[in-house]
Coordinates of N, CA, C and O in Angstrom, one line a residue:
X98 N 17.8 24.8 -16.0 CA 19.2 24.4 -16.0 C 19.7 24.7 -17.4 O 19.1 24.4 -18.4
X99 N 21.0 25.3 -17.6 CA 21.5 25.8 -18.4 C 22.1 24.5 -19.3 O 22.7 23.6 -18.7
X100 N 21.9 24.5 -20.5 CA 23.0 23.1 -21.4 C 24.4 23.1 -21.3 O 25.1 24.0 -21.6
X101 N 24.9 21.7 -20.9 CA 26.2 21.3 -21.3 C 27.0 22.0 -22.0 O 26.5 22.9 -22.7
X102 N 28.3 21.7 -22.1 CA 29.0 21.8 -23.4 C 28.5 20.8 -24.4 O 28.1 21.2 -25.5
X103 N 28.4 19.5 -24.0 CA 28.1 18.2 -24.9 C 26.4 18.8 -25.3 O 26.1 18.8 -26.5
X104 N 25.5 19.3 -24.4 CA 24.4 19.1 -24.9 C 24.8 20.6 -26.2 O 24.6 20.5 -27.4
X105 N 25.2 21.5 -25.6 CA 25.4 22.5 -27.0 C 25.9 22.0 -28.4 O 25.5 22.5 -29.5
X106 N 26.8 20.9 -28.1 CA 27.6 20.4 -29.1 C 26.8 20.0 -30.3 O 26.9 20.4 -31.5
X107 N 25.7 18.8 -29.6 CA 24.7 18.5 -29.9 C 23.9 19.4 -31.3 O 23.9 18.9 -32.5
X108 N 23.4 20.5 -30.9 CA 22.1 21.4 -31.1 C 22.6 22.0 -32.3 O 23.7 22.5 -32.3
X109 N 21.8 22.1 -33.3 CA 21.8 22.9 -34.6 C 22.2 24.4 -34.4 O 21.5 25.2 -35.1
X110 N 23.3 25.2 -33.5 CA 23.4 26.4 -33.8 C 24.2 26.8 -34.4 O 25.0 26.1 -35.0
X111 N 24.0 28.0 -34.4 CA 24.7 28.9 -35.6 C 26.0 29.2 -34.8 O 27.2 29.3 -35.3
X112 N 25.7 29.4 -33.7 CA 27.4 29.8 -32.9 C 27.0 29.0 -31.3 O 25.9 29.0 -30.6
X113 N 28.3 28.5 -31.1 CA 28.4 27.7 -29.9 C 29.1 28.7 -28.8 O 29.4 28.1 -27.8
X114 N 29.3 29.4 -29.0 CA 30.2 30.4 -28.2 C 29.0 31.4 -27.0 O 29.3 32.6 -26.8
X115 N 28.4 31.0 -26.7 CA 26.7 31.5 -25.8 C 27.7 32.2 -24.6 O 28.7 31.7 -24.1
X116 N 27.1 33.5 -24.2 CA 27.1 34.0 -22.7 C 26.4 33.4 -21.5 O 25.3 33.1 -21.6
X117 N 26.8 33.3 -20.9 CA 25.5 32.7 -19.7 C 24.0 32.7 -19.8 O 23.1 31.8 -19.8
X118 N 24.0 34.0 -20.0 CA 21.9 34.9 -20.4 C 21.9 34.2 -21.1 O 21.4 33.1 -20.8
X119 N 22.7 34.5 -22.8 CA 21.9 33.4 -24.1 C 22.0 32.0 -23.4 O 21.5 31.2 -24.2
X120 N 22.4 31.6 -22.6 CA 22.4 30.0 -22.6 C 21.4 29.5 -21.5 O 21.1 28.3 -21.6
X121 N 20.9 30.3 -20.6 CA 19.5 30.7 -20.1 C 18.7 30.7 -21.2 O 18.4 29.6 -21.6
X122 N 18.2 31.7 -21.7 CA 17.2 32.3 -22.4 C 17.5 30.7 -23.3 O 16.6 29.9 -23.1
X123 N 18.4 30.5 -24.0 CA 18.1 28.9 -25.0 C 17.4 27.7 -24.0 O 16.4 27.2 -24.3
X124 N 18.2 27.4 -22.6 CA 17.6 26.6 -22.1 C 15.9 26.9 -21.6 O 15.1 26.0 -21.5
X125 N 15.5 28.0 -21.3 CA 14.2 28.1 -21.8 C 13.2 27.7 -22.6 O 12.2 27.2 -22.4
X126 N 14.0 28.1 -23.9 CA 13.0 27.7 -25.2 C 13.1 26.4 -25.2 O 12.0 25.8 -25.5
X127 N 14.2 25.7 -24.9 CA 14.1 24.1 -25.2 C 13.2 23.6 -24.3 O 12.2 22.9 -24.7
X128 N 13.4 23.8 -23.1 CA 11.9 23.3 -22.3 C 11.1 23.6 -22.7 O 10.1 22.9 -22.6
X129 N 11.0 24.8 -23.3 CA 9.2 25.2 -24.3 C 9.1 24.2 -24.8 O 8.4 23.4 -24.3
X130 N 9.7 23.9 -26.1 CA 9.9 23.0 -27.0 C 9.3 21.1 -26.4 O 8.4 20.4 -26.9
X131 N 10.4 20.8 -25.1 CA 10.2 19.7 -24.8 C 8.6 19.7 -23.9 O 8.0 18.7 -24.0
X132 N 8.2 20.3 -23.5 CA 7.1 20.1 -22.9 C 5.8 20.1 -23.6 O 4.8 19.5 -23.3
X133 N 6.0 21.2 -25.0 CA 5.1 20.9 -26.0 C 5.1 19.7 -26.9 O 5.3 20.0 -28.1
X134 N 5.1 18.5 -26.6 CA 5.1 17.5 -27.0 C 4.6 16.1 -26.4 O 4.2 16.1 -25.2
X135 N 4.8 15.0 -27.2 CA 5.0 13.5 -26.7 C 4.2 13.0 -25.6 O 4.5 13.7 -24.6
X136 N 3.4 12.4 -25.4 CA 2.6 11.9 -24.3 C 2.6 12.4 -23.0 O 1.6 12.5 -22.4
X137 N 3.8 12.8 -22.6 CA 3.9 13.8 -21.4 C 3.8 15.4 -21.6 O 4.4 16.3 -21.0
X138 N 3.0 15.7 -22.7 CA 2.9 16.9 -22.9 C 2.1 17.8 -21.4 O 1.0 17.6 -20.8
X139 N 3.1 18.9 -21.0 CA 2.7 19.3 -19.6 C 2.4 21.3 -20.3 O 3.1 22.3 -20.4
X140 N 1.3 21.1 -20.5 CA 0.6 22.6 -20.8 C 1.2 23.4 -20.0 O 2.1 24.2 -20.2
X141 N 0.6 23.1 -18.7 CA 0.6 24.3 -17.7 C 2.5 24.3 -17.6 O 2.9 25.2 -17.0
X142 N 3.4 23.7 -18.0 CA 4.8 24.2 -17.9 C 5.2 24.7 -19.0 O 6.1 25.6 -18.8
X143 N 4.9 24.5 -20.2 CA 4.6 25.7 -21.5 C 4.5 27.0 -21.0 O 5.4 27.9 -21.1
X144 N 3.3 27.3 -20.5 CA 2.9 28.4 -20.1 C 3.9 29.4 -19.0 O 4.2 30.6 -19.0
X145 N 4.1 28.1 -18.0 CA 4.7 28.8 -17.2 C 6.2 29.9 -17.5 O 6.6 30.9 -17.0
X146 N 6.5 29.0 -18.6 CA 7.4 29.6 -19.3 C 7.6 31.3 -20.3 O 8.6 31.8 -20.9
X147 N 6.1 31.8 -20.2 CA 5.8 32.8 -20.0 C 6.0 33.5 -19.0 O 6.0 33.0 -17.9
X148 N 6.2 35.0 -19.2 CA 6.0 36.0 -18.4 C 4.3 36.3 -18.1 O 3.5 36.0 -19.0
X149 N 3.9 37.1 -16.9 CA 2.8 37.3 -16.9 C 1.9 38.0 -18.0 O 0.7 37.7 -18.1
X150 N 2.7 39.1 -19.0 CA 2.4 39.8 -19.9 C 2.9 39.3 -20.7 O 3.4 40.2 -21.5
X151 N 3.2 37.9 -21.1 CA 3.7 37.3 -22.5 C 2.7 37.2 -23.2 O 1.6 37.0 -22.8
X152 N 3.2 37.1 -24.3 CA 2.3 37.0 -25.8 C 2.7 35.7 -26.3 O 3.8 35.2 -25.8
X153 N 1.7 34.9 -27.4 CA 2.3 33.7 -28.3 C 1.4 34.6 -29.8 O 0.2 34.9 -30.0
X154 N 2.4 34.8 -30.4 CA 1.4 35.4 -32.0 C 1.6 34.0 -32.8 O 2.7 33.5 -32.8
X155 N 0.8 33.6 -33.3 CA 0.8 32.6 -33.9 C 0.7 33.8 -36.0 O -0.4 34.1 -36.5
X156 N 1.4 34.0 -36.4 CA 1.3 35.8 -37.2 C 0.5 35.1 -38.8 O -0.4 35.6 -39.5
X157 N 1.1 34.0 -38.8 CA 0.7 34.4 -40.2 C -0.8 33.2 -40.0 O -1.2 32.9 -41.1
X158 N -1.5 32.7 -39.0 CA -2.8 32.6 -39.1 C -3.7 34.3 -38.4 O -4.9 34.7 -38.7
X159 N -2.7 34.7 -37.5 CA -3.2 36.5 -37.3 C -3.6 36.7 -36.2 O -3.7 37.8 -35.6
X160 N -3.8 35.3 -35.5 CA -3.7 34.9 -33.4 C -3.0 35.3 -32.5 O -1.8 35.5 -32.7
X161 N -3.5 35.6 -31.5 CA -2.6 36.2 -30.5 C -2.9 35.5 -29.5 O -4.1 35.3 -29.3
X162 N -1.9 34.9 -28.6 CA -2.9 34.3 -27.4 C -2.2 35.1 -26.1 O -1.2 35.8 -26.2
X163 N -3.0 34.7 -24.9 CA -1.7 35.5 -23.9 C -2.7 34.9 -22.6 O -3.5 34.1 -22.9
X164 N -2.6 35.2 -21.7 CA -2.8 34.6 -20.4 C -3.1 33.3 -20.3 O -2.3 32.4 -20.3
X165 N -5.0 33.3 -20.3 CA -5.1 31.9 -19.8 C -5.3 31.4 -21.6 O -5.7 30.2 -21.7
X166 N -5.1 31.7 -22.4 CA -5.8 31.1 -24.2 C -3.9 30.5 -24.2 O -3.7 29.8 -25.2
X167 N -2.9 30.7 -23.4 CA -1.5 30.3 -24.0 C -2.1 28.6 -24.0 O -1.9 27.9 -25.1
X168 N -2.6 28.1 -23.2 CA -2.7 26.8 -22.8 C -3.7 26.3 -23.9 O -4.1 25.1 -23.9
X169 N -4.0 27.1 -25.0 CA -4.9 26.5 -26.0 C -4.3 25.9 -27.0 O -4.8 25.0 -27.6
X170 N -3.0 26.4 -27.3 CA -2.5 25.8 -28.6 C -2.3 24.6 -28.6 O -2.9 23.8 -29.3
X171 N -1.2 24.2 -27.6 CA -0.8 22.9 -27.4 C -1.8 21.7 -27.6 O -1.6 20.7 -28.3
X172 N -2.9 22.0 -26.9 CA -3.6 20.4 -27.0 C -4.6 20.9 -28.7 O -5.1 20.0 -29.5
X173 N -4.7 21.8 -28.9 CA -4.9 22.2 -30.3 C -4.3 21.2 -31.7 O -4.9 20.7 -32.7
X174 N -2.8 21.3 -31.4 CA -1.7 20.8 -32.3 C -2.1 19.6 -32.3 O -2.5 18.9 -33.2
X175 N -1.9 18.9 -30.4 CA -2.0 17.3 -30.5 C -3.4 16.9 -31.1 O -3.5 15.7 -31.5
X176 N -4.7 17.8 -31.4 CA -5.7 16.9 -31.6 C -5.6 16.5 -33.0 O -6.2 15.6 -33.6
X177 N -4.7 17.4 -33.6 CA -4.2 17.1 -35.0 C -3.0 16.7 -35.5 O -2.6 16.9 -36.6
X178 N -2.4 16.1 -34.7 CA -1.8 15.3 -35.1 C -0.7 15.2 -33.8 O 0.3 15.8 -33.4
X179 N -1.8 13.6 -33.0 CA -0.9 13.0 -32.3 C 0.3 12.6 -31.7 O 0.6 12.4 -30.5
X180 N 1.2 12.6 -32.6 CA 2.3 12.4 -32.7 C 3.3 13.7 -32.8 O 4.5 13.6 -32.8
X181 N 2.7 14.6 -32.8 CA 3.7 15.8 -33.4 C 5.1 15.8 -32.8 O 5.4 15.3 -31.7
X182 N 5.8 16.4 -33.6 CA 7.6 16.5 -33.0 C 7.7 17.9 -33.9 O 7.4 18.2 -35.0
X183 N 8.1 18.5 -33.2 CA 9.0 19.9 -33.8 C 10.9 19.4 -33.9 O 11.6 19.1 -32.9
X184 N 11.3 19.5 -35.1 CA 12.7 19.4 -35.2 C 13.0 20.2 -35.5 O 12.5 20.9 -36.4
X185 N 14.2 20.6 -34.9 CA 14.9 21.9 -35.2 C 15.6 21.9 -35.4 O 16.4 21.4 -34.5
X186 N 16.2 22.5 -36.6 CA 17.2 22.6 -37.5 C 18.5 23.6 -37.6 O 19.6 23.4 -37.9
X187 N 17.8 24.9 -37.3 CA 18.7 26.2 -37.1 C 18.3 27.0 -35.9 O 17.2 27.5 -35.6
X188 N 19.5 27.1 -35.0 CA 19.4 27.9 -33.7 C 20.0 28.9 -33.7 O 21.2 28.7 -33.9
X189 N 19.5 30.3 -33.5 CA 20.3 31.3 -33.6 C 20.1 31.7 -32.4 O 18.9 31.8 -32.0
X190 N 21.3 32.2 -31.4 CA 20.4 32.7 -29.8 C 21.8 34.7 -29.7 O 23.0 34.8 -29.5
X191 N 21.0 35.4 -29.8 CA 21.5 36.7 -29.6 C 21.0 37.4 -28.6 O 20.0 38.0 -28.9
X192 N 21.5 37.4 -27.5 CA 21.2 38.1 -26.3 C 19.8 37.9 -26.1 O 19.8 36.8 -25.6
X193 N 19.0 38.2 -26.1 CA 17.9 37.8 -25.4 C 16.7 37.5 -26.9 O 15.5 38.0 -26.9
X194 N 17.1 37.0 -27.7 CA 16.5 36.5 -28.8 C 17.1 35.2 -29.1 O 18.3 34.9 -29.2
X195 N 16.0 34.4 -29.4 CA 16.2 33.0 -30.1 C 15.6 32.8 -30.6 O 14.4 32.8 -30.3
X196 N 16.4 32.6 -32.4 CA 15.6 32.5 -33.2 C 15.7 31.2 -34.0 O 16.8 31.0 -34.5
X197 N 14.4 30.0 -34.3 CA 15.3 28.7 -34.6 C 14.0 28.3 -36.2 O 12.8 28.5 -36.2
X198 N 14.4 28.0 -36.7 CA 13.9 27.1 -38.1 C 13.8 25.7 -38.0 O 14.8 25.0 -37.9
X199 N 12.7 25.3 -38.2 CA 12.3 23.9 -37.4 C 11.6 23.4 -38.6 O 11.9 23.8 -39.7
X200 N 10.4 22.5 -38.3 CA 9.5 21.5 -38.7 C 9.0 21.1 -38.0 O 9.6 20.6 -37.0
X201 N 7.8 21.1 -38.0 CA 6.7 20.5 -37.6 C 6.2 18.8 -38.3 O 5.8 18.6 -39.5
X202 N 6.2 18.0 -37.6 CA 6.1 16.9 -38.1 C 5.0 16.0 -37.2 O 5.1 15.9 -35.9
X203 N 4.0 15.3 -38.2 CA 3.4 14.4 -37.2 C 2.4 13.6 -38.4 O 2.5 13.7 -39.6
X204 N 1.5 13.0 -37.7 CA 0.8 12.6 -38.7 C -0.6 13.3 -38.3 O -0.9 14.1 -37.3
X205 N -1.5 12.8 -39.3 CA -2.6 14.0 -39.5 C -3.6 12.6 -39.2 O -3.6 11.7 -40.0
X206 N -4.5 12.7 -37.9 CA -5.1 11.6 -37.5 C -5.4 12.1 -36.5 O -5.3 11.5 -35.5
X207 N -6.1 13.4 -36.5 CA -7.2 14.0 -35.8 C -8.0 14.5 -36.3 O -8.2 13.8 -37.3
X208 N -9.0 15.7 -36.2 CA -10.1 16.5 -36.8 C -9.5 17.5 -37.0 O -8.5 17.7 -36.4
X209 N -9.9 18.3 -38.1 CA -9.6 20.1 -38.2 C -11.1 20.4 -38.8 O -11.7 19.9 -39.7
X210 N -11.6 21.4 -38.1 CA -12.7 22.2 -38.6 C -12.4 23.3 -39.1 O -11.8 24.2 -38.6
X211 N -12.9 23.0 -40.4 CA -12.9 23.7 -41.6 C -13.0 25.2 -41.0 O -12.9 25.2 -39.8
X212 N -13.1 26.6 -41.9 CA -13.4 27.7 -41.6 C -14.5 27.8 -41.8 O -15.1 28.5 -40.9
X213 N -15.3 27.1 -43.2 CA -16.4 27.0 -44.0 C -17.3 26.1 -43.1 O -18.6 26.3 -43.1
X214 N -16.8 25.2 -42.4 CA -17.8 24.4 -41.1 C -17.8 23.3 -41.2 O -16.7 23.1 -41.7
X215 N -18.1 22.5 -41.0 CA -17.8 20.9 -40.9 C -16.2 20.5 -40.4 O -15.4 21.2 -39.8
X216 N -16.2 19.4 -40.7 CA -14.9 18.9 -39.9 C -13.8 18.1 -41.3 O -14.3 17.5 -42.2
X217 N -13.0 18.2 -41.2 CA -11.9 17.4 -42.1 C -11.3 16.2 -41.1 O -10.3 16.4 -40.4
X218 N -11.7 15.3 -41.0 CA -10.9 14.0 -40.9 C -9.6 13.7 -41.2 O -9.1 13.9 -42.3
X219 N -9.0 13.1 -40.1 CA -7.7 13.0 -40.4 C -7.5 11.3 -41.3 O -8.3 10.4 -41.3
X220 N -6.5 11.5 -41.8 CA -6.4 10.5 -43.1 C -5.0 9.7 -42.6 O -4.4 9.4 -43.7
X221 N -4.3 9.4 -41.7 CA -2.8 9.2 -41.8 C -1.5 9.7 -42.2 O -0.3 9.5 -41.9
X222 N -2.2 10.7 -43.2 CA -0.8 11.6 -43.7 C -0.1 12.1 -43.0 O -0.4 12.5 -41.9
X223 N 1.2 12.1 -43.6 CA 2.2 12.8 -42.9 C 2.5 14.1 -43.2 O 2.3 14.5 -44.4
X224 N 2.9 15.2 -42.0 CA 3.0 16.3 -42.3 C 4.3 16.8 -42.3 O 4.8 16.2 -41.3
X225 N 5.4 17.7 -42.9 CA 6.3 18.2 -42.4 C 5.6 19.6 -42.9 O 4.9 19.8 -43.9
X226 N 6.0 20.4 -41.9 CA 5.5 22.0 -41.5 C 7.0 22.7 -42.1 O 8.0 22.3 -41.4
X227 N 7.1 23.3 -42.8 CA 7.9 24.6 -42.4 C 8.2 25.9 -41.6 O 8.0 27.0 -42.2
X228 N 8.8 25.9 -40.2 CA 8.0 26.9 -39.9 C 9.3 27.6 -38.7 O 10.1 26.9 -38.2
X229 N 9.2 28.9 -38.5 CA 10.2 29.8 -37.8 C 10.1 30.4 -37.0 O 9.6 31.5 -37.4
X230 N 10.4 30.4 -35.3 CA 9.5 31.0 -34.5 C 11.0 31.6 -34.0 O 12.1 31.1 -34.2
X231 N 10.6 32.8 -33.3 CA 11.2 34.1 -32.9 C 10.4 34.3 -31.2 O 9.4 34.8 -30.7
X232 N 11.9 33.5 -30.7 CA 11.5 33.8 -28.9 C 12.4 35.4 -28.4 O 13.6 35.5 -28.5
X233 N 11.7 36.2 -27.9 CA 11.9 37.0 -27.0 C 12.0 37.2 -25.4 O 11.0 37.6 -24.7
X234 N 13.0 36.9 -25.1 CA 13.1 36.5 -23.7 C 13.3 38.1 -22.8 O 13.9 39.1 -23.0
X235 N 12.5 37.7 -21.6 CA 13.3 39.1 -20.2 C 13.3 38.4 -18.7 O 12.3 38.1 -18.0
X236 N 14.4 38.2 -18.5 CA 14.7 38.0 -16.9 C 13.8 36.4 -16.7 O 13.3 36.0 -15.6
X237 N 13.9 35.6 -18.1 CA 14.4 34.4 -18.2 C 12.8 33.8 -18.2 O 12.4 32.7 -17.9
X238 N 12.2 34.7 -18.7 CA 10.4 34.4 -19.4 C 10.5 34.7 -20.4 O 11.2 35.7 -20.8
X239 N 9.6 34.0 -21.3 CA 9.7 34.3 -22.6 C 8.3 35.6 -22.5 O 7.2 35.6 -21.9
X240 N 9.1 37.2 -23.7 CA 7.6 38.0 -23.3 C 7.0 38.1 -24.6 O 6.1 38.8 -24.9
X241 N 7.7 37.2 -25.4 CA 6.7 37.5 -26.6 C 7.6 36.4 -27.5 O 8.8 36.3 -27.4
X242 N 6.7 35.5 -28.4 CA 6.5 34.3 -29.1 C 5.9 34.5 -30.4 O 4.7 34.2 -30.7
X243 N 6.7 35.1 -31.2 CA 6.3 34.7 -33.0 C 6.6 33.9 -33.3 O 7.8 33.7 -33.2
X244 N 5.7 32.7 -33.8 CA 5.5 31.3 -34.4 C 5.1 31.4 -36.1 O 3.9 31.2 -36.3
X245 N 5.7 31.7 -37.2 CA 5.7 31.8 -38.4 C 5.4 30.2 -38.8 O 6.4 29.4 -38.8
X246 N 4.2 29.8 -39.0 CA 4.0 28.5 -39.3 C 3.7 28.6 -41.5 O 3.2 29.4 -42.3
X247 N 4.3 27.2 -41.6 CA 3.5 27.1 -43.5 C 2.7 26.3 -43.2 O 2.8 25.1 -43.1
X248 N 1.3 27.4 -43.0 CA 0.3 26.6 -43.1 C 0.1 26.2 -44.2 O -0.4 25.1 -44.1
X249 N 0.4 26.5 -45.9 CA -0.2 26.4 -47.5 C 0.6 24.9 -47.2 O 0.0 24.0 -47.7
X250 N 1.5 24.6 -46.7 CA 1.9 22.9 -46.7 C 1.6 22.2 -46.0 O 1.3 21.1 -46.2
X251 N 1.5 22.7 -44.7 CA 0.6 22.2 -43.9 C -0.8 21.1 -44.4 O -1.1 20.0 -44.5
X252 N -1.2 22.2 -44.4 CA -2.9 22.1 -45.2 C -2.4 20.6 -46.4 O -2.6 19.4 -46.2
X253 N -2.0 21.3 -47.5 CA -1.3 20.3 -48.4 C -0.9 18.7 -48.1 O -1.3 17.8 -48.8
X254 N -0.1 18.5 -47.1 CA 0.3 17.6 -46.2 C -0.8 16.9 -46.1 O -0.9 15.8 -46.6
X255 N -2.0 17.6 -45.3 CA -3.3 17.1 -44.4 C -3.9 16.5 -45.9 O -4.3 15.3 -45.9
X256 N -3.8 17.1 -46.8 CA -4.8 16.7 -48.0 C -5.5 17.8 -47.9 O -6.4 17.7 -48.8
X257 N -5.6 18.6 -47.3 CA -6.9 19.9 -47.8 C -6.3 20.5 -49.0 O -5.2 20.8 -49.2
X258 N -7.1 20.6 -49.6 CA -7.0 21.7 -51.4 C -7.8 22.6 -51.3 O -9.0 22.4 -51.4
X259 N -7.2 23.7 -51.0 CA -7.3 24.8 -50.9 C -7.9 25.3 -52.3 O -7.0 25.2 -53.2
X260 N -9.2 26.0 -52.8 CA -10.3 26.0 -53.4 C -9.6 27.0 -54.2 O -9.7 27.8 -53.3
X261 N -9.1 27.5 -54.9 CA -8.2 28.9 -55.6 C -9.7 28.9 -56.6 O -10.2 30.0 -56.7
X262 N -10.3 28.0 -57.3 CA -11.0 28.7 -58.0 C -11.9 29.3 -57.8 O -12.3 30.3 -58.5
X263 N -12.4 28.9 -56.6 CA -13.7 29.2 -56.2 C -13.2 31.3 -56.2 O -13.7 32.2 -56.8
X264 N -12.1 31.3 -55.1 CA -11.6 32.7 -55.1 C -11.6 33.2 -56.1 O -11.8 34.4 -56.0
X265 N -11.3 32.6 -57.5 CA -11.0 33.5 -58.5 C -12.4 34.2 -59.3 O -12.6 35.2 -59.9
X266 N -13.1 32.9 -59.0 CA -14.7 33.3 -59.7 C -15.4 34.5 -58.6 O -16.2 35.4 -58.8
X267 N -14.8 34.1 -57.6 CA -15.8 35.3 -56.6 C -15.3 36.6 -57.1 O -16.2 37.5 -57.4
X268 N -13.7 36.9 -57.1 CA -13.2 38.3 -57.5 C -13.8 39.0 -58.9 O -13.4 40.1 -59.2

């Protein structure tokens, strides 16, 4: 279902002036959005929101997911932090691109395993994420999902300290 005038009114964009398509292709992303979330988090309608040959690049950890691994992230996020909410701040929607600048927010009161092995415990912290994802829509599926996440605050947020010396003595 395509948004209101009231619900457009609403929403952080950069132009309110949408064609029918962009206002499709946005009501898309926002069910992405709503369904990746909150206790009624519903995976399989994430996904569905893919095209058969859609992609999710998650870029700057260097991931790609696409068929059945789309359904991996989501419960991924929640084990790290329960609560998560993505707020979004800046909506740009151009013909079959939507591009929005958000935050990632939740608290950190799950597990993360390390790269190095073991597990990091979640501590209560709160997280805000910086982060900018770039939807590519066709014939009202998303076919491809860059998710620009800040993981270095991320991490920070969580309390992980990221080891710079160790790097420096190894070089």
């Amino acid at each position: 279902m395509t948004p209101t005038e009231a619900e457009l009114a609403a929403l952080p964009l950069t132009d309110h002036d949408l064609t029918e398509r962009e206002r499709t292709n946005l009501a898309v992303v926002l069910h992405a959005y709503d369904v990746a979330e909150g206790d009624d988090m519903d995976v399989q309608a994430f996904v569905d929101s893919f095209a058969e040959d859609g992609v999710f690049n998650d870029v700057v950890a260097g991931h790609t997911y696409r068929s059945e691994t789309l359904g991996t992230v989501l419960p991924r996020m929640k084990g790290l932090f329960s609560d998560v909410h993505r707020e979004l701040q800046r909506i740009t929607v151009s013909g079959d691109v939507v591009s929005i600048e958000l935050s990632i927010r939740g608290t950190f009161d799950g597990e993360l395993t390390a790269p190095t092995g073991g597990v990091v415990k979640g501590n209560g912290n709160k997280v805000d994420v910086p982060t900018a994802d770039f939807w590519y829509l066709r014939d009202g599926k998303v076919e491809k999902f860059d998710c620009y996440v800040g993981y270095t605050k991320m991490y920070a947020d969580m309390g992980v300290d990221l080891d710079w010396a160790s790097a420096v003595d190894a070089a």
